[in-house]
Each structure stands twice: as C-alpha cells, then as structure tokens.
PDB file of C-alpha atoms in Angstrom:
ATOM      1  CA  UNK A   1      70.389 131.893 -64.885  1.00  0.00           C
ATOM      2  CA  UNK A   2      68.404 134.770 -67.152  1.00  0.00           C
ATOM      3  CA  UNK A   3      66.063 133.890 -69.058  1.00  0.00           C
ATOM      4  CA  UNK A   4      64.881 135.964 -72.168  1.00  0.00           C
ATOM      5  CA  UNK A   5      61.742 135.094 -74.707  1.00  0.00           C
ATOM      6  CA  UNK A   6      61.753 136.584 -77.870  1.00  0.00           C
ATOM      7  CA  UNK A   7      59.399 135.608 -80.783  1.00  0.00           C
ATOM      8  CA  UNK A   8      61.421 133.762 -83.500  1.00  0.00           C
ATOM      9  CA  UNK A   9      63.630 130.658 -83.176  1.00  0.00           C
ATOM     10  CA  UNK A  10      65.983 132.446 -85.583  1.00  0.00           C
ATOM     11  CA  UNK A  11      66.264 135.477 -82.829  1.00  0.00           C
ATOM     12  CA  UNK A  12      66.665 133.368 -80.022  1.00  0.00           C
ATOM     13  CA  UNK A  13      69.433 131.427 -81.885  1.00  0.00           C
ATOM     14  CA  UNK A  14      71.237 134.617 -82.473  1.00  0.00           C
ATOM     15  CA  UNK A  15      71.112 135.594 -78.778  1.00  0.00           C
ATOM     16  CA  UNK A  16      72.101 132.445 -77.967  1.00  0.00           C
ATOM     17  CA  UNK A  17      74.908 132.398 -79.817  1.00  0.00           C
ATOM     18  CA  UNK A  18      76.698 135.458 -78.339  1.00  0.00           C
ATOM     19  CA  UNK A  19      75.059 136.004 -75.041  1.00  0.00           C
ATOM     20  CA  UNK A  20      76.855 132.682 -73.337  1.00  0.00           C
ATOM     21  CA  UNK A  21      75.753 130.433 -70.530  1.00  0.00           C
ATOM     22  CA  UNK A  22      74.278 132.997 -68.266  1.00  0.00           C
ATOM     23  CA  UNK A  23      71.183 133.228 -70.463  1.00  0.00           C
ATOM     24  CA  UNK A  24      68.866 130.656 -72.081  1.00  0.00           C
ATOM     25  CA  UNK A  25      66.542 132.361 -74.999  1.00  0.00           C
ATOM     26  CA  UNK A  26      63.225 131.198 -75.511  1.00  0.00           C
ATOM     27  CA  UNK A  27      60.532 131.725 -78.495  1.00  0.00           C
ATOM     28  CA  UNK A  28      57.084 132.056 -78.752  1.00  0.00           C
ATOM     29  CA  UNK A  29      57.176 131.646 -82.174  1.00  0.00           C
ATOM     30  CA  UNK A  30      54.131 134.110 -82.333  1.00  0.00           C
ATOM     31  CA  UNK A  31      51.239 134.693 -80.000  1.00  0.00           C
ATOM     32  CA  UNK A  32      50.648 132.389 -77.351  1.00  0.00           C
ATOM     33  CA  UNK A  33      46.891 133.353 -76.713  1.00  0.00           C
ATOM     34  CA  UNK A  34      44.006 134.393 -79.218  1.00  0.00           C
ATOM     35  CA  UNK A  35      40.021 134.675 -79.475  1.00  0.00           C
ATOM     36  CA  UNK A  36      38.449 131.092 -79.956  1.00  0.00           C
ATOM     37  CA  UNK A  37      37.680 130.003 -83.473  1.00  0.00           C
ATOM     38  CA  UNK A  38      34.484 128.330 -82.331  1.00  0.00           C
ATOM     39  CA  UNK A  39      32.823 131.834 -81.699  1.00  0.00           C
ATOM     40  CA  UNK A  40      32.860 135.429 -81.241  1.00  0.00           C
ATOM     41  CA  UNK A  41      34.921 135.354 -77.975  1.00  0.00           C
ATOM     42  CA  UNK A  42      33.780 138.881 -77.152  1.00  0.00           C
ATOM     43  CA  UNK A  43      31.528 140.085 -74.526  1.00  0.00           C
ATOM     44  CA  UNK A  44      29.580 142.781 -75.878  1.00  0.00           C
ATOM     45  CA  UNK A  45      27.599 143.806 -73.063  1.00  0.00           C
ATOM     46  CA  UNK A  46      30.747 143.995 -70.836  1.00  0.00           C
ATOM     47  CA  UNK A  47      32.791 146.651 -72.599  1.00  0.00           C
ATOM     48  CA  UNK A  48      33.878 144.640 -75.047  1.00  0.00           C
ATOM     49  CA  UNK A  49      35.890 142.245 -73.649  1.00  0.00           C
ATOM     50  CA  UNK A  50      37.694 139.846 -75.543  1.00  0.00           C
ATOM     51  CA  UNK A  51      37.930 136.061 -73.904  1.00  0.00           C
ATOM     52  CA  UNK A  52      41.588 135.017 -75.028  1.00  0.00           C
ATOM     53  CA  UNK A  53      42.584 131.416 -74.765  1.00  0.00           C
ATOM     54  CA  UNK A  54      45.649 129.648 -75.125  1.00  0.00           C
ATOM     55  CA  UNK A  55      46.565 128.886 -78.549  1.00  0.00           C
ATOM     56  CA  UNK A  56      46.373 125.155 -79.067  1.00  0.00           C
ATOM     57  CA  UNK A  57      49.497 124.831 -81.228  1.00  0.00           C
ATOM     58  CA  UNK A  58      51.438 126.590 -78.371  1.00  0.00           C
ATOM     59  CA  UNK A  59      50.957 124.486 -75.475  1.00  0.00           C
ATOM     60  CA  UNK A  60      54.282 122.985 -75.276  1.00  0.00           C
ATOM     61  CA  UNK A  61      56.321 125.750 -75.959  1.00  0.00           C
ATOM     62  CA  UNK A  62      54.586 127.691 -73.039  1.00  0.00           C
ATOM     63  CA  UNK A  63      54.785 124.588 -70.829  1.00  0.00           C
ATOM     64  CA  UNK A  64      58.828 124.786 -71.859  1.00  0.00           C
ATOM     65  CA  UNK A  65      58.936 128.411 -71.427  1.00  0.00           C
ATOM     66  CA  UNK A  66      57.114 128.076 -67.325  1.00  0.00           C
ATOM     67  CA  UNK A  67      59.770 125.448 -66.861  1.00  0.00           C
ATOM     68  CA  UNK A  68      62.479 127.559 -67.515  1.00  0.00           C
ATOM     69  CA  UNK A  69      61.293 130.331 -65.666  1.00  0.00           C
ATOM     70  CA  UNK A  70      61.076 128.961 -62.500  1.00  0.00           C
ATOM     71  CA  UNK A  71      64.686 128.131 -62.714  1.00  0.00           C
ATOM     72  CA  UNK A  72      65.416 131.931 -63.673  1.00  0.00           C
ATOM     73  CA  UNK A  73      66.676 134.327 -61.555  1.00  0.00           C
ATOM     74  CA  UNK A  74      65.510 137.244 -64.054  1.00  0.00           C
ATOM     75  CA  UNK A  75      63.133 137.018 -66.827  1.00  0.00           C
ATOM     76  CA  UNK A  76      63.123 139.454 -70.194  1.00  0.00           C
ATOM     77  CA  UNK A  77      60.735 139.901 -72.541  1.00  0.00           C
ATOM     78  CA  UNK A  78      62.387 140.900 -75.540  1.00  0.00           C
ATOM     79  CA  UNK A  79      59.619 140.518 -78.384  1.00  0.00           C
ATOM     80  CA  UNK A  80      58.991 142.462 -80.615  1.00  0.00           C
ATOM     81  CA  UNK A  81      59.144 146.497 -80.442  1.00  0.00           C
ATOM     82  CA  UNK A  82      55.782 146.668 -82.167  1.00  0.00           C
ATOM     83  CA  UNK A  83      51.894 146.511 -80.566  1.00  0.00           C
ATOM     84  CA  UNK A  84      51.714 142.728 -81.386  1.00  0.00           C
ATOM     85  CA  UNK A  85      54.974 142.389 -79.219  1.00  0.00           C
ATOM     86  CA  UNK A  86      53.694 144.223 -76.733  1.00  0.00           C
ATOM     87  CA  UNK A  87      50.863 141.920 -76.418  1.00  0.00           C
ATOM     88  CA  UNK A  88      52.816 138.451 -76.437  1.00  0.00           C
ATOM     89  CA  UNK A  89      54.628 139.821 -73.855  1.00  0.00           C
ATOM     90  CA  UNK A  90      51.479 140.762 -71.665  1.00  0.00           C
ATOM     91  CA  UNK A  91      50.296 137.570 -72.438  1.00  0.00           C
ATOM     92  CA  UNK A  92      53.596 135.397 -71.274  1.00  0.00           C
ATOM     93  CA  UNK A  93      53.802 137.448 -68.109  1.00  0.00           C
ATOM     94  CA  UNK A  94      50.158 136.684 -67.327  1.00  0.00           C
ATOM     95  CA  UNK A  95      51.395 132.942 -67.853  1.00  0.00           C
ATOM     96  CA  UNK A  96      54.248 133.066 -65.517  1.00  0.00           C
ATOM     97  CA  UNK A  97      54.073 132.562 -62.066  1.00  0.00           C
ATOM     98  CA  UNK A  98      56.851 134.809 -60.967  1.00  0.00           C
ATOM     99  CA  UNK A  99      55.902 137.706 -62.638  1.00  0.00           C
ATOM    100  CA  UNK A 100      57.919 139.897 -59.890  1.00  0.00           C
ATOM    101  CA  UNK A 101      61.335 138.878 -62.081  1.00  0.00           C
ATOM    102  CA  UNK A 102      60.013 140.027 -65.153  1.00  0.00           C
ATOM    103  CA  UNK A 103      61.276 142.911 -67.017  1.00  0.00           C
ATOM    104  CA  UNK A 104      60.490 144.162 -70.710  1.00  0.00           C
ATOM    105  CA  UNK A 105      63.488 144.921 -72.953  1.00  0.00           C
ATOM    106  CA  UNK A 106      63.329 146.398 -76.224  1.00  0.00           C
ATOM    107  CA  UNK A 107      65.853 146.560 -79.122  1.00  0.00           C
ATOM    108  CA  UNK A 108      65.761 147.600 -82.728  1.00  0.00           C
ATOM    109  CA  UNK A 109      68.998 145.645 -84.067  1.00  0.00           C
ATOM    110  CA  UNK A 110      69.801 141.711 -83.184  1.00  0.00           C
ATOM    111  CA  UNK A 111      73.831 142.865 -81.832  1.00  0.00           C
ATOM    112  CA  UNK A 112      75.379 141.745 -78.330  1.00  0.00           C
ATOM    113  CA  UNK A 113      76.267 145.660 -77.993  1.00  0.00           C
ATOM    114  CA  UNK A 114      72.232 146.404 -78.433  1.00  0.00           C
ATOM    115  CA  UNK A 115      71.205 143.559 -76.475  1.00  0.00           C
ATOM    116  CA  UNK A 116      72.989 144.141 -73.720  1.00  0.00           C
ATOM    117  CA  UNK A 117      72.766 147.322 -73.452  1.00  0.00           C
ATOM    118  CA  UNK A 118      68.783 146.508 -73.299  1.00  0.00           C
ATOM    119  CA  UNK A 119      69.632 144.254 -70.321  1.00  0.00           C
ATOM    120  CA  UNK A 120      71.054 147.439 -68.311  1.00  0.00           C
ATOM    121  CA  UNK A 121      67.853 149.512 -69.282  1.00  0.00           C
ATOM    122  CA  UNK A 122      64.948 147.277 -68.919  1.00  0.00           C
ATOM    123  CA  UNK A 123      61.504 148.863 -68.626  1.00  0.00           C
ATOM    124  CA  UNK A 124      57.766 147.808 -67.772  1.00  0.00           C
ATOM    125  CA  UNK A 125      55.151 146.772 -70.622  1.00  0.00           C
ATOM    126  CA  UNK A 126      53.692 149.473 -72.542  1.00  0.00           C
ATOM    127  CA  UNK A 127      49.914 148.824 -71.365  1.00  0.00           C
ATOM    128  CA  UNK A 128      49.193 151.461 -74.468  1.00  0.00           C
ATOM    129  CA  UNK A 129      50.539 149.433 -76.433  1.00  0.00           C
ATOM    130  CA  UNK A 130      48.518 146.196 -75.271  1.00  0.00           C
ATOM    131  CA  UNK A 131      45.390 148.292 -75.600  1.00  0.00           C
ATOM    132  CA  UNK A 132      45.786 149.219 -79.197  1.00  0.00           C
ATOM    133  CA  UNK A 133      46.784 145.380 -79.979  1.00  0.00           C
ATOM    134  CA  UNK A 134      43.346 144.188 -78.199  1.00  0.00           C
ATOM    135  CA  UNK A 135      41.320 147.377 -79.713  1.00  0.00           C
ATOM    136  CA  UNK A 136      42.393 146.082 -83.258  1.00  0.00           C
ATOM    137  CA  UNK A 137      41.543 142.357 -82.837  1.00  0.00           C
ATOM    138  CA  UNK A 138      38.688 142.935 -81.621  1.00  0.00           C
ATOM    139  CA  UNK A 139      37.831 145.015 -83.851  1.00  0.00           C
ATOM    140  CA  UNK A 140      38.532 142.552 -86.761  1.00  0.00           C
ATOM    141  CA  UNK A 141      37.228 140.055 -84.713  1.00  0.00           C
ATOM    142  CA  UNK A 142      33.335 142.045 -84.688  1.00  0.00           C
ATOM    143  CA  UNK A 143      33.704 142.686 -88.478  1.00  0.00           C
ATOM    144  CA  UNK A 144      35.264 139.858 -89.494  1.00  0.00           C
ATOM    145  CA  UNK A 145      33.323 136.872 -87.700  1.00  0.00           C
ATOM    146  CA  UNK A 146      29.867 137.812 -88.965  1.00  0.00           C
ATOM    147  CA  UNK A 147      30.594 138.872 -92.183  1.00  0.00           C
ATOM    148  CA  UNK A 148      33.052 136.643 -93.489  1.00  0.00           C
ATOM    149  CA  UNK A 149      30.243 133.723 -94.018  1.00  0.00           C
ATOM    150  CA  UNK A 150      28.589 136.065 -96.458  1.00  0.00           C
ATOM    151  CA  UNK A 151      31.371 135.706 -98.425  1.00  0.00           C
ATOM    152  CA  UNK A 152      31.729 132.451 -98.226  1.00  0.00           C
ATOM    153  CA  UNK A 153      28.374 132.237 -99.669  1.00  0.00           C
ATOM    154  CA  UNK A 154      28.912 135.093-102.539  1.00  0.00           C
ATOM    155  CA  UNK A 155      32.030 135.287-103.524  1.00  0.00           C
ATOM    156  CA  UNK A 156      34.330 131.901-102.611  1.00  0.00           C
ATOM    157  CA  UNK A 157      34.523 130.046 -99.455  1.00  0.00           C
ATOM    158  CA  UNK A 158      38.081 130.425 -97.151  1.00  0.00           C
ATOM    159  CA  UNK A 159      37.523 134.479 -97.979  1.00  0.00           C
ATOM    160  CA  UNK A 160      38.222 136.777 -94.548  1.00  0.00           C
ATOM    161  CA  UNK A 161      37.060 140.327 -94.273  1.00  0.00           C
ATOM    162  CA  UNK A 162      38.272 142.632 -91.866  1.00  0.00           C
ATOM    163  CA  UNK A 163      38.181 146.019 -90.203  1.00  0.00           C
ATOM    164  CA  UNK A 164      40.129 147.357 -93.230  1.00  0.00           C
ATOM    165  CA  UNK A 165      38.214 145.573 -96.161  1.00  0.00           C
ATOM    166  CA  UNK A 166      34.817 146.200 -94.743  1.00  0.00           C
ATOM    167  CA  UNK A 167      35.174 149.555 -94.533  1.00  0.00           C
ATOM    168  CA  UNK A 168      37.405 149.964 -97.852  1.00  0.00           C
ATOM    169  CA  UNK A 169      34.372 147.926 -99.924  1.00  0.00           C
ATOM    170  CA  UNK A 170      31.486 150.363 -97.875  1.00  0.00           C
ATOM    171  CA  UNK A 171      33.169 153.213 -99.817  1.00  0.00           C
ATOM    172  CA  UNK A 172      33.301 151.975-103.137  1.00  0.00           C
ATOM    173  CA  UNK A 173      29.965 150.794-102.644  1.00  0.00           C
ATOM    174  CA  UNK A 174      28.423 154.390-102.043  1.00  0.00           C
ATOM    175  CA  UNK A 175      30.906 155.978-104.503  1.00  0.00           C
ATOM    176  CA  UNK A 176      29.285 153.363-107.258  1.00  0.00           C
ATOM    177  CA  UNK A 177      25.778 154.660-105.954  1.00  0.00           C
ATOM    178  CA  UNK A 178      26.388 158.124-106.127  1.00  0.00           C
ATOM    179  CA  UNK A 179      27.518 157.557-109.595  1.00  0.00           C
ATOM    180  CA  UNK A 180      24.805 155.142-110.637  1.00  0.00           C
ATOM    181  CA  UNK A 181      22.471 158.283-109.043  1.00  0.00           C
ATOM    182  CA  UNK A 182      24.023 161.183-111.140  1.00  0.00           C
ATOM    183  CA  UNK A 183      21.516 162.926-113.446  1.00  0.00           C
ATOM    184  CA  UNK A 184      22.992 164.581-116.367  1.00  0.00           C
ATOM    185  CA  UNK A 185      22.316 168.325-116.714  1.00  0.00           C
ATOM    186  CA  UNK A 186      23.530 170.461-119.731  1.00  0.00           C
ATOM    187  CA  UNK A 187      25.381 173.525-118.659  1.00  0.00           C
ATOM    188  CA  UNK A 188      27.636 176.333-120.693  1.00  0.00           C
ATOM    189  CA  UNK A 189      30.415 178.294-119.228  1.00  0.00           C
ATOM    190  CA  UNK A 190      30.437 181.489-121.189  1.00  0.00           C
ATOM    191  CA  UNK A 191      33.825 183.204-121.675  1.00  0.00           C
ATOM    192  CA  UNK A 192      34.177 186.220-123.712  1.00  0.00           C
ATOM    193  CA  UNK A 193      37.750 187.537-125.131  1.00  0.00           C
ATOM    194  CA  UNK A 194      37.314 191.446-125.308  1.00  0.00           C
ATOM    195  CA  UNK A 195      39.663 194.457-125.856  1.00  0.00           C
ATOM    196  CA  UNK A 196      40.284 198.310-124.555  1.00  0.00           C
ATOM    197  CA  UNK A 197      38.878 200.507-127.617  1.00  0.00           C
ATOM    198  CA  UNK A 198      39.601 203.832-125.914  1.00  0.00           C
ATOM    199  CA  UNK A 199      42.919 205.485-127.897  1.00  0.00           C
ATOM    200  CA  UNK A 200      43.978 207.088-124.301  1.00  0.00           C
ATOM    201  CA  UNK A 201      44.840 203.507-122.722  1.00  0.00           C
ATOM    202  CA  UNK A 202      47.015 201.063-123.981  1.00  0.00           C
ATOM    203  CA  UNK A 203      45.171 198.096-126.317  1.00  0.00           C
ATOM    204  CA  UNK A 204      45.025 194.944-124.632  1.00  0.00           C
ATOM    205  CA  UNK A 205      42.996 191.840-125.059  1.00  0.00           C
ATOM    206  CA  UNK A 206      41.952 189.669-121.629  1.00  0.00           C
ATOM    207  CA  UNK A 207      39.404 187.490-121.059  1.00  0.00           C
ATOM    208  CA  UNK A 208      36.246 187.202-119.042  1.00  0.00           C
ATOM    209  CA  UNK A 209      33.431 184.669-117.879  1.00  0.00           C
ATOM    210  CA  UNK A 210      29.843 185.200-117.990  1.00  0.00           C
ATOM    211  CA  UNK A 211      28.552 184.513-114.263  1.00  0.00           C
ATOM    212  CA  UNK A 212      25.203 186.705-114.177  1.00  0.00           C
ATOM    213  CA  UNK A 213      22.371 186.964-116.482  1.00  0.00           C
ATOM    214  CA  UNK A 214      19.482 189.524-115.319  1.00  0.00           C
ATOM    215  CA  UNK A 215      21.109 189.409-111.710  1.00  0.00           C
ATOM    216  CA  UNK A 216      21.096 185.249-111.276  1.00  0.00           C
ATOM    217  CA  UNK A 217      23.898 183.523-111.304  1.00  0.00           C
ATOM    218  CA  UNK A 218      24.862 181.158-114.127  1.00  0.00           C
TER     219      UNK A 218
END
C-alpha cells in the first residue's frame, strides 16, 4: 500500500477517486503544528527559534495519518506547491516514524496523468522553502504578539497586526508627520517669453526661466 497526504479532504477525494486501491490519500486539512497561543513561543536568545507544537484540533487526524503509515510501503507528501506546503510536509515527516519511505511530490493540476507522473519523479523537501515559511511566522509572530494588545486597547478588541500592517501603518505614520512638519515658504518661478530682434536671423519666439539673480541661484 502507498500512502499519500495532501492538505484538503476535497484533494484527497479526488486522488482517491482515480488512483485505485494501491493508494490511500490522507489530509491534513492545514498545518498540523504551530507556535502556542499561550505565549511568544520563540527563543530570542537562541537564534530565534520558534517552539512549534502540535495543533490541538489536529490530533486525531495525525494519530490516523501515523496509523496508516506504518502500514505503507511508500509515503508521499503531496501538499501544497507553495512555502506553507512545504512546511506541513516538514512537519508530517518529523511526525512519522519511518521517515526513510518518505518522498515529496509536487503537482500543479489535480489529473491522474499529473499525479502520476509526480509518483515517477518524486523529490526531497525544499528546506528553502521551510525556512522562508518559519522566517515569516516568526516574524508575524514578534510583531504581532506584542502589539496586537495595543489594539485591543485602542482601536477594538479581536484586532491582529502583523509583519505587513505594522510596517504599512509606520509609513503612513511618518508620511502624516512630515506633512504635519511642512513649513510653507513663498517661492516664484520666473519665465520670460522673448524673441530674435536681429533682421539677419530668422524671428522666433522661445521661452526661458530665470534661475540666477546676481550669481545665486533662485
């Protein structure tokens, strides 16, 4: 038996459907770990290294999926082509106690003809990929978890802010300040519409700016 997790119960119906007995398809129905709620979940002082933990909600299904895995005789990840799919799948192979069967397998269209073509190319996890998942939580998780109880208390309770907010609401801020700042100062911008007197050169009419008065510029 194969076994191949995927993210959505819709996906792994569709596999199911067309890939036959030889294969059971399992979901994750999202990630399976994440930081805590109850705190920052980040070590600072150690490189900051996020402490993931297993997703309450998703006990079961992971319990299901380690079941089935010890019955396979090869083991895909198939989630999703993306940096958060790369991530599950780190995470599920962590989770897995025969992680010498496991293969990653990436397609971009839910056909038998893609699928199994997938199967006959299988690959390794992109560890980039992982990184750049982690680097963004993280991230969101350091911005997010100490400033989102400010807005709680100014602005309406249940509001997140994140890596992208934060930084989005800095620059308006300063933009406002730099307006708030501006001092007015008059200033003219001389221009001058002038014409060729001498009867030797053809008449024409141009225009020019002002830019020096007694040798400082305007």
């Amino acid at each position: 038996m194969n076994l191949i997790i995927v993210e959505s119960p819709t996906k792994a119906r569709t596999l199911s459907r067309f890939l036959g007995g030889d294969y059971v398809v399992e979901a994750t129905t999202g990630h399976v770990m994440d930081l805590p709620k109850s705190k920052l979940g980040i070590v600072v002082d150690n490189n900051f290294k996020p402490e993931y933990i297993v997703v309450e909600r998703k006990k079961k299904i992971i319990d299901g999926i380690i079941s089935s895995s010890k019955k396979a005789d090869k083991i895909y990840l198939a989630t999703d082509p993306d940096r958060e799919g790369e991530a599950i799948s780190s995470h599920v192979k962590n989770m897995l106690p025969n992680s010498k069967l496991i293969k990653r397998i990436v397609f971009h269209e839910i056909t038998k003809d893609a699928v199994e073509e997938a199967i006959k190319t299988p690959g390794d996890i992109n560890e980039h990929l992982v990184d750049a998942q982690i680097g963004r939580r993280v991230l969101d998780r350091l911005v997010g978890y100490k400033l989102s109880p400010l807005l709680w208390k100014k602005v309406r309770r249940g509001l997140s802010a994140g890596r992208v907010q934060s930084v989005t609401v800095r620059l308006i801020v300063e933009r406002e300040r730099e307006i708030e700042a501006f001092k007015k100062e008059e200033y003219w911008e001389i221009y001058v519409n002038v014409k060729v007197q001498n009867p030797n050169v053809k008449s024409e009419e141009f225009i020019i700016k002002l830019i020096k008065v007694n040798g400082k510029n305007t």
